[in-house]
Each structure stands twice: as C-alpha cells, then as structure tokens.
Coordinates of C-alpha atoms in Angstrom, one line a residue:
Chain A
M1 CA 71.6 107.8 123.1
L2 CA 75.3 108.7 122.9
A3 CA 76.0 105.7 125.2
L4 CA 74.2 103.4 122.7
Q5 CA 76.1 104.9 119.8
L6 CA 79.4 104.3 121.6
L7 CA 78.4 100.8 122.5
I8 CA 77.8 100.0 118.9
N9 CA 81.1 101.6 117.8
G10 CA 82.8 99.6 120.5
I11 CA 81.3 96.3 119.4
A12 CA 82.4 97.0 115.8
V13 CA 86.0 97.8 116.9
G14 CA 85.9 94.8 119.2
A15 CA 84.8 92.6 116.3
L16 CA 88.0 93.6 114.4
Y17 CA 90.2 93.0 117.5
A18 CA 88.5 89.6 117.8
L19 CA 89.6 88.6 114.3
A20 CA 93.2 89.6 115.1
A21 CA 93.1 87.9 118.6
V22 CA 91.6 84.6 117.5
G23 CA 94.5 84.1 115.0
V24 CA 97.0 84.7 117.8
A25 CA 95.1 82.5 120.2
L26 CA 94.8 79.6 117.7
I27 CA 98.6 79.8 117.1
F28 CA 99.5 80.2 120.8
W29 CA 97.3 77.4 122.2
S30 CA 98.2 74.9 119.5
T31 CA 102.0 75.6 119.1
R32 CA 103.0 77.6 122.2
V33 CA 104.6 80.2 120.1
F34 CA 104.2 83.6 121.6
H35 CA 103.6 85.1 118.2
I36 CA 104.0 88.9 118.6
A37 CA 105.1 88.9 114.9
H38 CA 101.3 88.5 114.2
G39 CA 101.6 92.3 114.1
A40 CA 104.0 91.9 111.1
T41 CA 101.4 89.7 109.4
Y42 CA 98.9 92.4 110.0
L43 CA 101.2 95.0 108.4
I44 CA 102.0 92.8 105.4
A45 CA 98.3 92.1 104.8
A46 CA 97.3 95.7 105.1
Y47 CA 100.1 97.2 103.0
T48 CA 99.7 94.6 100.3
Y49 CA 96.0 95.6 100.1
V50 CA 96.8 99.4 100.1
A51 CA 99.4 98.9 97.4
L52 CA 97.0 97.0 95.0
Y53 CA 93.4 98.1 95.7
E54 CA 93.4 100.8 93.0
T55 CA 94.1 98.1 90.4
S56 CA 91.4 95.8 91.7
M57 CA 89.9 95.3 95.1
L58 CA 89.5 91.6 94.5
L59 CA 93.1 91.2 93.4
A60 CA 94.3 93.2 96.4
L61 CA 92.2 91.0 98.7
V62 CA 93.6 87.7 97.2
A63 CA 97.2 89.0 97.2
S64 CA 96.7 90.1 100.8
V65 CA 95.5 86.6 101.9
L66 CA 98.3 84.9 100.0
A67 CA 101.0 87.3 101.5
A68 CA 99.7 86.8 105.0
A69 CA 99.5 83.0 104.7
L70 CA 102.9 82.7 103.1
F71 CA 104.5 84.9 105.8
G72 CA 102.9 83.0 108.7
W73 CA 103.9 79.6 107.2
G74 CA 107.4 80.7 106.3
L75 CA 108.1 82.3 109.7
N76 CA 107.1 79.1 111.5
K77 CA 109.2 76.9 109.1
F78 CA 112.3 79.0 109.0
V79 CA 112.5 80.7 112.4
Y80 CA 110.2 79.2 115.0
R81 CA 110.7 75.5 114.2
P82 CA 114.5 75.6 114.1
I83 CA 114.5 77.3 117.5
Q84 CA 112.0 74.8 118.9
R85 CA 114.0 71.9 117.6
S86 CA 117.1 72.9 119.5
R87 CA 115.8 74.6 122.7
E88 CA 112.3 75.2 123.6
S89 CA 112.4 78.3 125.8
F90 CA 109.4 80.5 125.3
F91 CA 111.5 83.6 125.7
T92 CA 113.9 82.6 122.9
L93 CA 110.9 82.2 120.6
F94 CA 109.4 85.5 121.8
V95 CA 112.6 87.5 121.2
A96 CA 112.9 86.0 117.7
S97 CA 109.3 86.9 117.1
F98 CA 109.8 90.4 118.3
G99 CA 112.9 90.8 116.2
T100 CA 110.9 89.8 113.2
L101 CA 108.2 92.3 113.9
I102 CA 110.9 95.1 114.2
V103 CA 112.5 94.1 110.9
V104 CA 109.2 93.9 109.0
A105 CA 107.8 97.2 110.4
N106 CA 111.0 99.0 109.4
V107 CA 111.4 97.3 106.0
I108 CA 107.8 98.5 105.3
S109 CA 108.6 102.0 106.4
L110 CA 111.7 102.1 104.1
W111 CA 109.5 100.9 101.3
A112 CA 106.3 102.8 101.8
G113 CA 107.3 105.6 104.2
S114 CA 106.6 105.8 107.9
G115 CA 103.7 108.3 107.4
P116 CA 100.0 107.2 107.7
K117 CA 98.3 105.6 104.7
S118 CA 94.5 105.8 104.3
L119 CA 91.9 104.3 102.0
P120 CA 88.9 106.3 100.6
T121 CA 85.7 106.1 102.7
L122 CA 83.8 102.9 101.8
L123 CA 80.1 103.1 101.3
G124 CA 79.2 105.8 103.9
R125 CA 76.8 105.3 106.8
V126 CA 73.2 104.3 107.7
H127 CA 70.9 106.1 110.0
I128 CA 68.7 104.2 112.4
G129 CA 66.7 106.6 114.5
F130 CA 69.4 108.7 116.3
L131 CA 72.1 106.2 115.6
Q132 CA 74.7 106.5 112.8
I133 CA 76.4 103.3 111.9
T134 CA 79.0 103.1 109.2
W135 CA 78.7 100.3 106.6
V136 CA 82.3 99.4 107.4
A137 CA 81.3 98.8 111.0
I138 CA 78.4 96.6 109.9
I139 CA 80.7 94.7 107.5
A140 CA 83.2 94.2 110.3
I141 CA 80.6 92.7 112.7
V142 CA 79.2 90.4 109.9
V143 CA 82.6 89.3 108.7
A144 CA 83.7 88.6 112.3
V145 CA 80.6 86.5 113.0
V146 CA 81.0 84.6 109.8
F147 CA 84.7 83.9 110.3
L148 CA 84.3 82.9 113.9
L149 CA 81.5 80.6 113.2
G150 CA 83.4 79.1 110.3
L151 CA 86.4 78.6 112.6
Q152 CA 84.2 77.0 115.3
F153 CA 82.8 74.6 112.7
F154 CA 86.3 73.8 111.5
L155 CA 87.6 73.1 115.0
E156 CA 84.6 71.0 116.0
K157 CA 83.8 69.0 112.8
T158 CA 86.9 68.4 110.8
E159 CA 89.7 66.0 111.6
T160 CA 92.4 68.7 111.3
G161 CA 90.4 71.0 113.5
V162 CA 90.1 68.4 116.2
G163 CA 93.8 67.7 115.9
L164 CA 94.5 71.4 116.5
R165 CA 92.4 71.4 119.6
A166 CA 94.2 68.3 120.8
M167 CA 97.5 70.0 120.3
A168 CA 96.4 72.7 122.8
D169 CA 95.6 70.0 125.3
N170 CA 98.4 67.6 125.0
V171 CA 101.1 67.6 122.4
E172 CA 102.7 64.4 123.5
L173 CA 99.5 62.5 123.1
V174 CA 99.0 63.9 119.6
E175 CA 102.4 62.5 118.7
L176 CA 101.8 59.2 120.5
L177 CA 98.7 58.8 118.4
G178 CA 100.9 59.0 115.3
L179 CA 99.5 62.3 114.2
N180 CA 101.8 64.8 112.5
R181 CA 102.4 67.6 114.9
R182 CA 104.3 69.7 112.4
R183 CA 101.5 69.6 109.9
F184 CA 99.1 70.8 112.5
A185 CA 101.4 73.6 113.4
A186 CA 101.7 74.7 109.7
V187 CA 97.9 74.7 109.5
A188 CA 97.6 76.8 112.7
F189 CA 100.0 79.4 111.3
I190 CA 98.4 79.6 107.9
L191 CA 94.9 79.8 109.3
G192 CA 95.8 82.2 112.1
S193 CA 97.6 84.5 109.6
V194 CA 94.7 84.5 107.2
L195 CA 92.3 85.4 110.0
V196 CA 94.1 88.7 110.5
V197 CA 93.5 89.8 106.8
P198 CA 89.9 91.1 107.2
A199 CA 90.9 92.8 110.5
A200 CA 93.9 94.5 108.7
I201 CA 91.9 95.7 105.7
L202 CA 88.8 96.9 107.5
T203 CA 90.8 98.6 110.2
T204 CA 92.7 100.5 107.5
Y205 CA 89.4 101.7 106.1
V206 CA 88.4 102.9 109.5
Q207 CA 91.5 104.4 111.0
G208 CA 94.3 104.3 108.4
L209 CA 97.6 102.5 108.6
T210 CA 101.1 103.2 109.9
P211 CA 104.1 100.8 110.5
Q212 CA 103.7 101.4 114.2
L213 CA 100.2 99.8 114.2
G214 CA 101.8 96.3 114.0
L215 CA 103.0 96.3 117.6
K216 CA 99.8 97.8 118.9
I217 CA 97.6 95.3 117.2
A218 CA 99.8 92.4 118.3
T219 CA 99.7 93.6 121.9
I220 CA 95.9 93.9 121.8
A221 CA 95.6 90.4 120.3
L222 CA 97.9 88.8 122.8
I223 CA 96.5 90.5 125.9
V224 CA 92.9 89.9 124.8
S225 CA 93.5 86.2 124.2
I226 CA 95.2 85.8 127.5
A227 CA 92.8 87.8 129.6
G228 CA 90.0 86.1 127.7
G229 CA 90.9 82.7 129.0
V230 CA 93.6 80.2 128.8
G231 CA 93.0 77.9 125.8
S232 CA 89.7 79.4 125.0
L233 CA 88.9 81.0 121.6
A234 CA 85.5 82.2 122.9
G235 CA 87.3 83.9 125.7
A236 CA 89.5 85.7 123.2
V237 CA 86.4 87.0 121.4
V238 CA 84.7 88.1 124.6
G239 CA 88.0 89.8 125.7
A240 CA 88.2 91.6 122.3
I241 CA 84.7 92.9 122.4
L242 CA 85.1 94.0 126.0
L243 CA 88.2 96.0 125.1
G244 CA 86.5 97.6 122.1
V245 CA 83.4 98.5 124.2
V246 CA 85.4 99.8 127.2
E247 CA 87.6 101.9 125.0
N248 CA 84.6 103.6 123.4
V249 CA 82.1 103.8 126.2
S250 CA 84.7 105.1 128.7
T251 CA 84.9 108.3 126.6
L252 CA 81.6 109.3 128.2
W253 CA 83.6 110.1 131.3
V254 CA 87.2 110.5 130.2
N255 CA 89.0 112.2 127.3
A256 CA 89.2 110.1 124.2
S257 CA 93.0 109.9 124.4
W258 CA 92.6 107.9 127.6
G259 CA 90.2 105.3 126.2
E260 CA 92.7 102.7 125.2
A261 CA 94.5 103.0 128.5
V262 CA 91.2 102.5 130.4
G263 CA 90.6 99.4 128.2
F264 CA 94.0 97.9 129.0
T265 CA 93.6 98.7 132.7
V266 CA 90.4 96.7 132.8
L267 CA 92.0 93.7 131.2
L268 CA 95.0 94.0 133.5
A269 CA 92.7 94.0 136.5
I270 CA 91.0 90.9 135.1
L271 CA 94.4 89.2 134.9
V272 CA 95.3 90.1 138.5
F273 CA 92.0 89.0 140.0
R274 CA 91.2 86.1 137.7
P275 CA 94.5 84.9 136.2
S276 CA 92.7 82.0 134.4
G277 CA 90.8 84.6 132.3
I278 CA 87.2 85.4 131.6
I279 CA 86.3 82.0 130.2
P280 CA 88.9 79.5 131.4
R281 CA 88.9 76.2 129.7
A282 CA 88.2 73.4 132.1
S283 CA 91.0 71.2 130.8
A284 CA 93.7 73.8 130.9
T285 CA 94.9 73.4 134.5
Chain B
M1 CA 134.5 115.0 117.8
L2 CA 135.4 114.7 121.5
D3 CA 132.1 116.2 122.4
F4 CA 130.4 113.8 120.1
L5 CA 132.1 110.8 121.8
I6 CA 131.4 112.1 125.3
N7 CA 127.7 112.5 124.4
L8 CA 127.6 108.9 123.1
F9 CA 129.2 107.5 126.2
I10 CA 126.9 109.4 128.5
I11 CA 123.9 108.0 126.7
A12 CA 125.4 104.5 126.5
S13 CA 126.1 104.6 130.3
I14 CA 122.5 105.7 131.0
F15 CA 121.1 102.9 128.9
A16 CA 123.5 100.4 130.5
I17 CA 122.1 101.4 133.9
V18 CA 118.6 100.7 132.8
A19 CA 119.5 97.5 131.0
S20 CA 121.5 96.2 134.0
S21 CA 118.6 96.8 136.4
L22 CA 116.3 95.1 133.9
N23 CA 118.7 92.1 133.9
L24 CA 117.9 91.5 137.6
L25 CA 114.4 90.6 136.4
I26 CA 115.1 88.9 133.1
G27 CA 118.4 87.3 133.8
F28 CA 118.3 86.5 137.5
T29 CA 114.6 86.2 138.5
G30 CA 113.1 84.8 135.3
V31 CA 110.5 87.7 135.2
F32 CA 110.4 88.8 131.5
S33 CA 109.4 92.5 131.5
I34 CA 109.4 94.9 128.6
A35 CA 108.1 97.8 130.8
H36 CA 111.4 99.1 132.0
A37 CA 111.3 102.3 129.9
I38 CA 108.5 103.3 132.3
F39 CA 110.7 103.2 135.4
Y40 CA 113.4 104.9 133.6
G41 CA 110.7 107.5 132.7
V42 CA 109.5 107.8 136.3
G43 CA 113.1 108.6 137.2
G44 CA 113.2 111.2 134.5
Y45 CA 110.0 112.9 135.5
A46 CA 110.9 112.8 139.2
A47 CA 114.2 114.4 138.5
A48 CA 112.6 117.0 136.3
L49 CA 110.0 117.9 138.9
T50 CA 112.6 118.0 141.7
S51 CA 114.7 120.3 139.6
L52 CA 111.7 122.6 138.8
H53 CA 110.3 122.7 142.3
L54 CA 112.8 121.7 144.9
G55 CA 116.3 122.6 143.6
T56 CA 119.2 121.0 141.9
S57 CA 120.5 118.5 144.5
L58 CA 121.3 115.2 142.7
L59 CA 121.0 113.1 145.9
L60 CA 117.5 114.5 146.6
A61 CA 116.4 113.8 143.0
L62 CA 117.8 110.2 143.2
L63 CA 116.0 109.6 146.5
I64 CA 112.7 110.9 145.2
A65 CA 113.0 109.0 141.9
M66 CA 113.9 105.7 143.5
V67 CA 111.0 105.9 146.0
A68 CA 108.5 107.0 143.4
S69 CA 109.6 104.3 141.0
A70 CA 109.6 101.5 143.6
L71 CA 106.1 102.6 144.6
F72 CA 104.9 102.7 141.0
S73 CA 106.4 99.3 140.3
V74 CA 104.0 97.7 142.8
L75 CA 101.4 98.0 140.1
L76 CA 103.5 95.9 137.8
A77 CA 104.5 93.5 140.6
L78 CA 101.0 92.6 141.5
P79 CA 100.3 90.7 138.4
A80 CA 103.8 89.2 138.5
A81 CA 102.6 87.4 141.6
R82 CA 99.9 85.5 139.8
V83 CA 101.1 85.3 136.2
T84 CA 104.5 84.2 135.0
G85 CA 106.4 83.4 131.8
E86 CA 104.9 84.5 128.5
Y87 CA 101.8 85.8 130.3
F88 CA 103.8 88.3 132.2
V89 CA 105.4 89.6 129.0
V90 CA 102.0 90.6 127.8
V91 CA 101.1 92.1 131.2
S92 CA 104.2 94.2 131.1
L93 CA 103.5 95.3 127.6
A94 CA 100.0 96.4 128.5
F95 CA 101.3 98.1 131.6
A96 CA 103.9 100.0 129.5
L97 CA 101.2 101.2 127.1
V98 CA 98.9 102.4 130.0
A99 CA 101.8 104.1 131.8
F100 CA 102.9 105.8 128.5
T101 CA 99.4 107.2 128.2
V102 CA 99.7 108.6 131.7
F103 CA 103.1 110.2 130.8
S104 CA 101.8 111.8 127.6
Q105 CA 98.3 112.8 128.8
W106 CA 98.6 113.8 132.5
T107 CA 99.4 117.4 131.6
P108 CA 99.4 119.0 135.1
V109 CA 102.2 116.8 136.3
T110 CA 104.1 115.5 133.2
G111 CA 103.5 118.5 131.0
G112 CA 101.5 116.4 128.6
P113 CA 102.9 115.9 125.0
A114 CA 104.9 119.1 125.3
G115 CA 106.9 117.6 128.3
L116 CA 108.8 119.5 130.9
V117 CA 111.4 122.2 130.1
G118 CA 113.8 124.2 132.2
I119 CA 115.5 121.4 134.1
Q120 CA 118.8 122.6 135.7
R121 CA 122.1 120.9 135.7
V122 CA 122.4 118.9 138.9
T123 CA 124.7 119.7 141.8
L124 CA 126.4 117.1 144.0
L125 CA 126.7 118.2 147.6
G126 CA 126.7 121.8 146.3
I127 CA 129.2 121.3 143.6
P128 CA 127.7 122.0 140.1
L129 CA 128.5 119.4 137.5
D130 CA 128.7 121.9 134.6
S131 CA 131.1 120.4 132.1
N132 CA 130.2 117.4 129.9
E133 CA 133.3 115.7 131.1
A134 CA 132.2 115.9 134.7
Y135 CA 128.8 114.7 133.7
L136 CA 130.3 111.7 131.9
G137 CA 132.1 111.0 135.1
L138 CA 128.8 111.1 137.0
A139 CA 127.1 108.7 134.5
V140 CA 130.0 106.2 134.7
V141 CA 130.1 106.4 138.5
M142 CA 126.3 105.8 138.6
L143 CA 126.7 102.8 136.3
V144 CA 129.5 101.4 138.5
L145 CA 127.4 101.9 141.6
V146 CA 124.3 100.2 140.1
T147 CA 126.5 97.3 138.9
L148 CA 128.0 97.0 142.4
V149 CA 124.6 97.0 144.1
L150 CA 123.5 94.3 141.7
Y151 CA 126.6 92.3 142.2
V152 CA 126.2 92.4 146.0
I153 CA 122.5 91.4 145.8
I154 CA 123.0 88.6 143.3
R155 CA 126.2 87.1 144.5
R156 CA 126.4 88.0 148.2
T157 CA 122.9 87.9 149.7
P158 CA 120.4 85.2 150.4
L159 CA 117.9 87.2 148.4
G160 CA 120.0 86.8 145.2
R161 CA 120.3 83.0 145.7
S162 CA 116.6 82.7 146.4
L163 CA 115.8 84.6 143.2
Q164 CA 118.0 82.4 141.1
A165 CA 116.5 79.3 142.7
L166 CA 113.1 80.6 141.9
R167 CA 114.1 81.2 138.3
D168 CA 115.7 77.8 137.8
D169 CA 113.0 75.7 139.6
P170 CA 110.0 77.5 141.0
L171 CA 108.5 74.4 142.5
A172 CA 111.6 73.3 144.3
A173 CA 112.1 76.9 145.6
Q174 CA 108.5 76.8 146.9
A175 CA 109.1 73.4 148.5
L176 CA 112.0 74.9 150.4
G177 CA 109.7 77.5 151.9
K178 CA 110.5 80.4 149.5
N179 CA 107.5 82.7 148.9
P180 CA 107.5 83.4 145.2
F181 CA 105.3 86.4 145.4
R182 CA 107.4 88.2 148.0
L183 CA 110.6 87.3 146.1
R184 CA 109.3 88.6 142.7
L185 CA 107.9 91.7 144.4
T186 CA 111.2 92.5 146.0
A187 CA 113.1 92.0 142.7
V188 CA 110.7 94.2 140.8
L189 CA 110.9 97.0 143.4
I190 CA 114.7 96.9 143.5
S191 CA 115.0 96.7 139.7
A192 CA 112.5 99.6 139.2
A193 CA 114.3 101.8 141.8
L194 CA 117.7 101.2 140.1
A195 CA 116.3 101.8 136.6
S196 CA 114.9 105.2 137.8
T197 CA 118.5 106.4 138.5
G198 CA 119.2 106.2 134.8
G199 CA 116.2 108.5 134.2
V200 CA 117.6 111.0 136.8
I201 CA 120.9 111.1 135.0
Y202 CA 119.2 111.4 131.6
A203 CA 116.9 114.3 132.7
G204 CA 119.8 116.2 134.2
Y205 CA 121.7 115.8 131.0
V206 CA 119.2 116.8 128.3
F207 CA 117.3 119.5 130.3
F208 CA 114.1 118.5 128.6
I209 CA 111.9 115.4 128.8
N210 CA 108.7 114.2 127.3
A211 CA 107.0 110.9 126.9
D212 CA 108.6 110.0 123.6
S213 CA 111.9 109.1 125.4
F214 CA 110.1 106.5 127.5
S215 CA 107.9 104.8 124.9
V216 CA 107.3 101.1 124.4
D217 CA 110.0 101.2 121.7
Y218 CA 112.6 102.0 124.3
G219 CA 111.2 99.2 126.5
V220 CA 111.9 96.8 123.6
L221 CA 115.3 98.4 123.1
F222 CA 116.3 97.7 126.8
M223 CA 115.1 94.1 126.5
A224 CA 117.2 93.8 123.3
M225 CA 120.3 95.1 125.1
V226 CA 119.9 92.5 127.9
I227 CA 119.3 89.7 125.4
L228 CA 122.0 90.7 122.9
G229 CA 124.6 91.3 125.6
G230 CA 123.7 88.2 127.5
A231 CA 121.0 87.8 130.2
G232 CA 122.0 86.5 133.5
T233 CA 125.6 87.9 133.4
L234 CA 126.6 91.2 135.1
S235 CA 128.6 92.4 132.1
G236 CA 126.1 91.3 129.4
P237 CA 123.6 94.2 129.6
I238 CA 126.5 96.7 129.7
I239 CA 128.0 95.2 126.6
G240 CA 124.6 95.1 125.0
A241 CA 123.8 98.8 125.8
F242 CA 127.2 100.0 124.5
F243 CA 126.8 97.8 121.4
I244 CA 123.3 99.0 120.6
T245 CA 124.2 102.7 121.3
L246 CA 127.5 102.8 119.5
F247 CA 127.1 100.5 116.6
P248 CA 124.5 102.5 114.7
E249 CA 126.9 105.5 114.8
A250 CA 128.9 103.6 112.3
L251 CA 126.1 104.4 109.9
E252 CA 126.9 108.1 110.6
F253 CA 129.9 107.7 108.3
A254 CA 128.0 105.9 105.6
D255 CA 126.5 109.3 104.6
L256 CA 122.9 108.1 104.3
P257 CA 119.8 110.3 104.3
S258 CA 118.4 110.6 107.8
E259 CA 115.0 109.1 106.9
L260 CA 116.8 105.9 105.9
K261 CA 119.1 105.7 108.9
G262 CA 116.4 105.2 111.6
P263 CA 114.7 102.3 110.0
L264 CA 118.1 100.8 108.9
E265 CA 119.3 100.8 112.5
Q266 CA 116.1 99.1 113.7
I267 CA 116.4 96.5 110.9
I268 CA 119.9 95.7 112.0
Y269 CA 119.1 95.2 115.6
G270 CA 115.9 93.4 114.9
A271 CA 117.7 91.0 112.6
A272 CA 120.5 90.6 115.1
L273 CA 117.9 89.5 117.7
V274 CA 116.4 86.9 115.3
I275 CA 119.8 85.6 114.2
L276 CA 121.1 85.5 117.7
M277 CA 118.1 83.5 118.9
L278 CA 118.7 81.0 116.1
V279 CA 122.4 80.7 116.7
R280 CA 123.3 81.7 120.2
P281 CA 120.6 82.6 122.7
S282 CA 123.0 83.2 125.5
G283 CA 124.0 86.6 124.0
I284 CA 127.3 88.3 123.3
A285 CA 128.6 87.8 126.8
G286 CA 127.8 84.1 126.5
M287 CA 130.4 83.8 123.8
F288 CA 133.2 84.4 126.4
S289 CA 131.8 82.3 129.2
G290 CA 129.1 79.8 129.9
L291 CA 127.6 81.9 132.5
L292 CA 124.0 81.4 131.5
P293 CA 122.8 78.5 133.6
K294 CA 122.3 75.5 131.3
N295 CA 119.4 74.1 133.4
R296 CA 117.2 76.9 132.3
R297 CA 116.8 75.0 129.0
K298 CA 114.6 72.1 128.5
G299 CA 116.5 68.9 129.4
G300 CA 118.5 70.7 132.1
P301 CA 117.2 69.2 135.3
P302 CA 117.1 65.5 134.6
D303 CA 113.8 64.8 136.4
A304 CA 110.8 67.1 136.2
P305 CA 109.2 68.0 139.5
E306 CA 106.4 65.8 140.5
G307 CA 102.9 66.6 139.5
Q308 CA 104.2 68.4 136.4
P309 CA 104.3 66.7 133.1
A310 CA 107.9 66.0 132.1
A311 CA 108.4 67.9 128.8
G312 CA 105.4 70.0 129.5
G313 CA 106.2 73.0 127.3
P314 CA 102.5 73.4 126.5
V315 CA 101.2 72.8 130.0
T316 CA 103.5 74.5 132.4
G317 CA 102.6 78.0 131.2
A318 CA 99.0 77.3 131.7
A319 CA 99.7 75.7 135.1
T320 CA 101.6 78.6 136.5
A321 CA 99.0 81.0 135.2
T322 CA 96.1 79.3 136.6
G323 CA 97.3 77.4 139.6
G324 CA 100.6 78.9 140.4
V325 CA 99.4 80.9 143.4
A326 CA 101.0 79.8 146.6

C-alpha cells in the first residue's frame, strides 16, 4: 500500500518536473541554447506569485506568467542572440546563462531574503481507500496533462509549431525556406518560459521556495530532457516522471535524504548505457 | 592585517590549484565539467581521514587523496566517453549533486552533515608546518608543482598534443587513430588527481571539513575562475582564482552588513560572467595574448569534416551524443 502511495506521490512530483523540463527541451531543441537560466525564470515566476497572491490569486498568476514570458524573451534578445551572432559556441552561451542564473538568484535573495518562503496549504487532501492524495498533487497531474496535450497540439497542428519542430531538425533549411528563424526562437523562449509557471507555483505550494531552488530545478529539467531523448518532448516527460517516481519509491529501501541522488543515478546510468536517451527521435542522428 | 592577507593568499592558492587542474579539462581537452568541487572534496576527506587514522604525513595524505580521487573520477569519465559538449555539462552537474549527497549523508565515513573534526597540521618528512607563513609556502609550492605538471603534460608530451587535437577537431583526431575515450579518461583521471591536492592543503589548513565546502556552488565557482581568467592558458585559471578570491575582499572595506555582502559578491561575479561572454569570451588572460585557439570558434577550420553538416551547430551535439562512440 505504501508503495502505491509513493508511486502516486512520485507521479505528481514527476508531472511538475515534466512541466519545467518540457520548457527547457523546447528551447534547447529549437534554439540550441543550453538554458540553465530556466531556473531563474522559475524563481521569477514563483517569487512574483508569492509576492502578490494575498492581493489576488488571479492577479498573481497573470503577473507571474507575464514576468516569466518577459524574462525569457528579454534574455534571448539581449544576451543569447548577441552572443550567437558573433560566435556560436555552446559553452559561451552556457556560461552566460549560468551567470544570469547566479545574478537573478542573488538579486532575489537581496530583495526577498534567502530564507524559505511558503504558501498556506491549498485545499487539503482526499482519501481513496488507504491512499491519501493532496488536491495539489491532483491539480499538478491534471495541469501537466492539459499543458502537455496543448503543447502537442500546437506543435503538430499550427504553422508556428511545425516551424519550431523544423528548427530542431535543420535550422539552415528553415532559413532557406524563407522562414524567420528569430521569430521562432522568440516564440520558443516565451512558450518555454510560460510552461514553467505552473510548475513554479504548484511546487511552491508543495515544498516551499528558496533562491537555491533555481539551480536545482534547472538541473533536473536539463538532465531529464537529455536523458529522456535527444529532440524528443515525450522523452522529457517520461524522464521527468521516472525521476519523480524513483525519488519517491526508492525511499522504501533508502533514507529519504538519498532519494534525489538515487533518481539522478538512474538517469546517469541511462545516459551511459543509452546515450540517445529513453525515447530517441529517429531524425536526430 | 598580515594574518588576514596570508589567509587570503592560502585560500587563493588552493582555489588556483583546483581551477588549474579543471582547466586541463575545460581548456585543453574540451570536456566541460562543473563537478570539480567533488574531487577537491575527495582530497579534503582523504586528507582528514588520513590525519585522523594514519598520522600527519603530508606525502601519505597526498598519495591517498590522489589515488582515491582518480578512482572516483572514473565514474564521471565513463559518461564522458559517450556524451560530449553540452550533454556532458549536465552529466557533470548531476554527478556533482549525487556525490554531494554522498558527502553529506554517508555519516560513517564523512561524518555526515557535521563533518570531520580534529584534523592535525600536516608534517613534511617529519617537519611540522606550524606557522601560517610556512603553510602559505606549502600552498604556493603545491600550486607551482601542479602548474609544472600541467605545463609538462600539455606542452611536452604526446598526450597533451593529442588532447588538444581532440578538442579542436574530434573527427580528425579519430581519423589519425586517436582513441577519444582513452584520451578523455586519462585527462579526467589526471585532472581529478591534481584537484584533490587542493583539498589536502585545504583540510590541513582549516582542521575541519564538511560537505558545504564542496557543494555545487563551489563547482560553479571553479568553472567561473577558469572562464574569467581564460580557459586554455596556463596562467588564466590562476589569475581567475586570485581575482575571484581577492576581489570581494574589497567589499570588506565598504562596511556593508554581512547578509548583503554574500549576495553582492555573487551578483558581481555572475554579472562579470555574462558581460565577459558578451564582450570577450577568452577571459582575462586572453586580453594579454591570443592564446585561446581561434579555430575553436565557428568559422575556424575552413572546411568542415566530411559527413558533418558545415555550420551544424544544431546537429553536431546530437551527432556526438548519439553516434560519437568509436
């Protein structure tokens, strides 16, 4: 019974990871920016919400979405693009991204303090037989499913979505066809940044918020999207759920403080033995 | 005041040792790792355990630390064989988080969150290095030795030339019969062993260690030292380490409350990283010489290797990750 309970908890945690990871994956596959500053977007979204939710939850949510989108768009325009224009070395972009994360995390800890912030418990929990499930966990799973299906629809059925997927396959071809690569990149950054908002808010309800969380979430998002599969959003989702489940279920055998390490070890092992990831995309060779 | 300066220079020298050894990977092999705080940590724990159980000999501690660190680094080197570039950055980050958990939770060996106390000042061939002045001398000598070893490897051995060839053009190096896996493995082993000597000096200096000194934040700091100073130059990481260690001390005199100082320091070096990447990615050392090979940039080698799309920013990463196994 405990195992089932942990499995459900793991899926809920994994659903939140998936929302963070899909944003990173979308940005990475379509623009090749190794966007560890996604952690900064997460912090900006979460702290905006925490600062405003007492006024109005809806206002806080809207402000959070706007702040995340604006940050992602601005970072691409004012930092990544100038670097890409002059010299496209992934490490240069990565270092700039990391520097941005450091600056944002510390500006936030100057402004809001480095201690943990928390939100009041939302809604409580439901009992199904022996199982206890928090409403936040249910919301997390539902929100993740809705957003991921919406994203899937966008990528399959709209022109911009198809363009984004084409960028992941062959940037030169996209340009040859006369499509605007820069516009697609801007869309990818805005969309990817907005996707992190529900993850940021719901995770804050579940486990609180500190400026240090930015690096952790970004690391999880990046490793999950890479272990999940090169160029595959579905892979990122599967990797995220796997990490959430392993973290939780492993506490049956090991102390809870080791859960995260066990999860990362499993993903590392996947990368060693299957470098193309869990669900490799056929075209990405 | 003098003690304050000596303390600063000891810490800066220790950081310079770690940053220099990391530079063998980032600057000369093209392996981008942010896990080096871990090997620094293995050195620290090895020195602490040697001091607690086997005595105060510096040479013994160094030997144990280097062997332990090299063995441990195989775990990081294995993925390095298969994944490269940005993929490896993530692997090293995850590796660092897992290893940090081991440091902070494996209580029987590392003392858990409380760490290890009661480390003795080391002795060199029976001579105790009691004074801080003598210890500063030891730290500087160690830094010089590490730099010398790196100089010899990079400039005077076939291994160094092969590593740089692999960095600049992996396909051409492979075509010439170089085995990328063995080369990267060797580089990681040497680099980890050298980094651990910094940890030995650190443990012997502060007498107490716990996991907090070897966290991912320090891994990022070491990367920043290499990048800010100038990757791919011997002097760069040393300049970077002294710069990052000494510069925040200027804030000492600004009379700020301590809860502001930490974040401000971080903001300064974070912003320095961003601005430097926008303006001059070759780092501080690169301002004085054009040592960073130009052909690491796009548009360096005039013709792309066959079978590889010419300007394939988007494709090369995926190619090496999926099909880059020899």
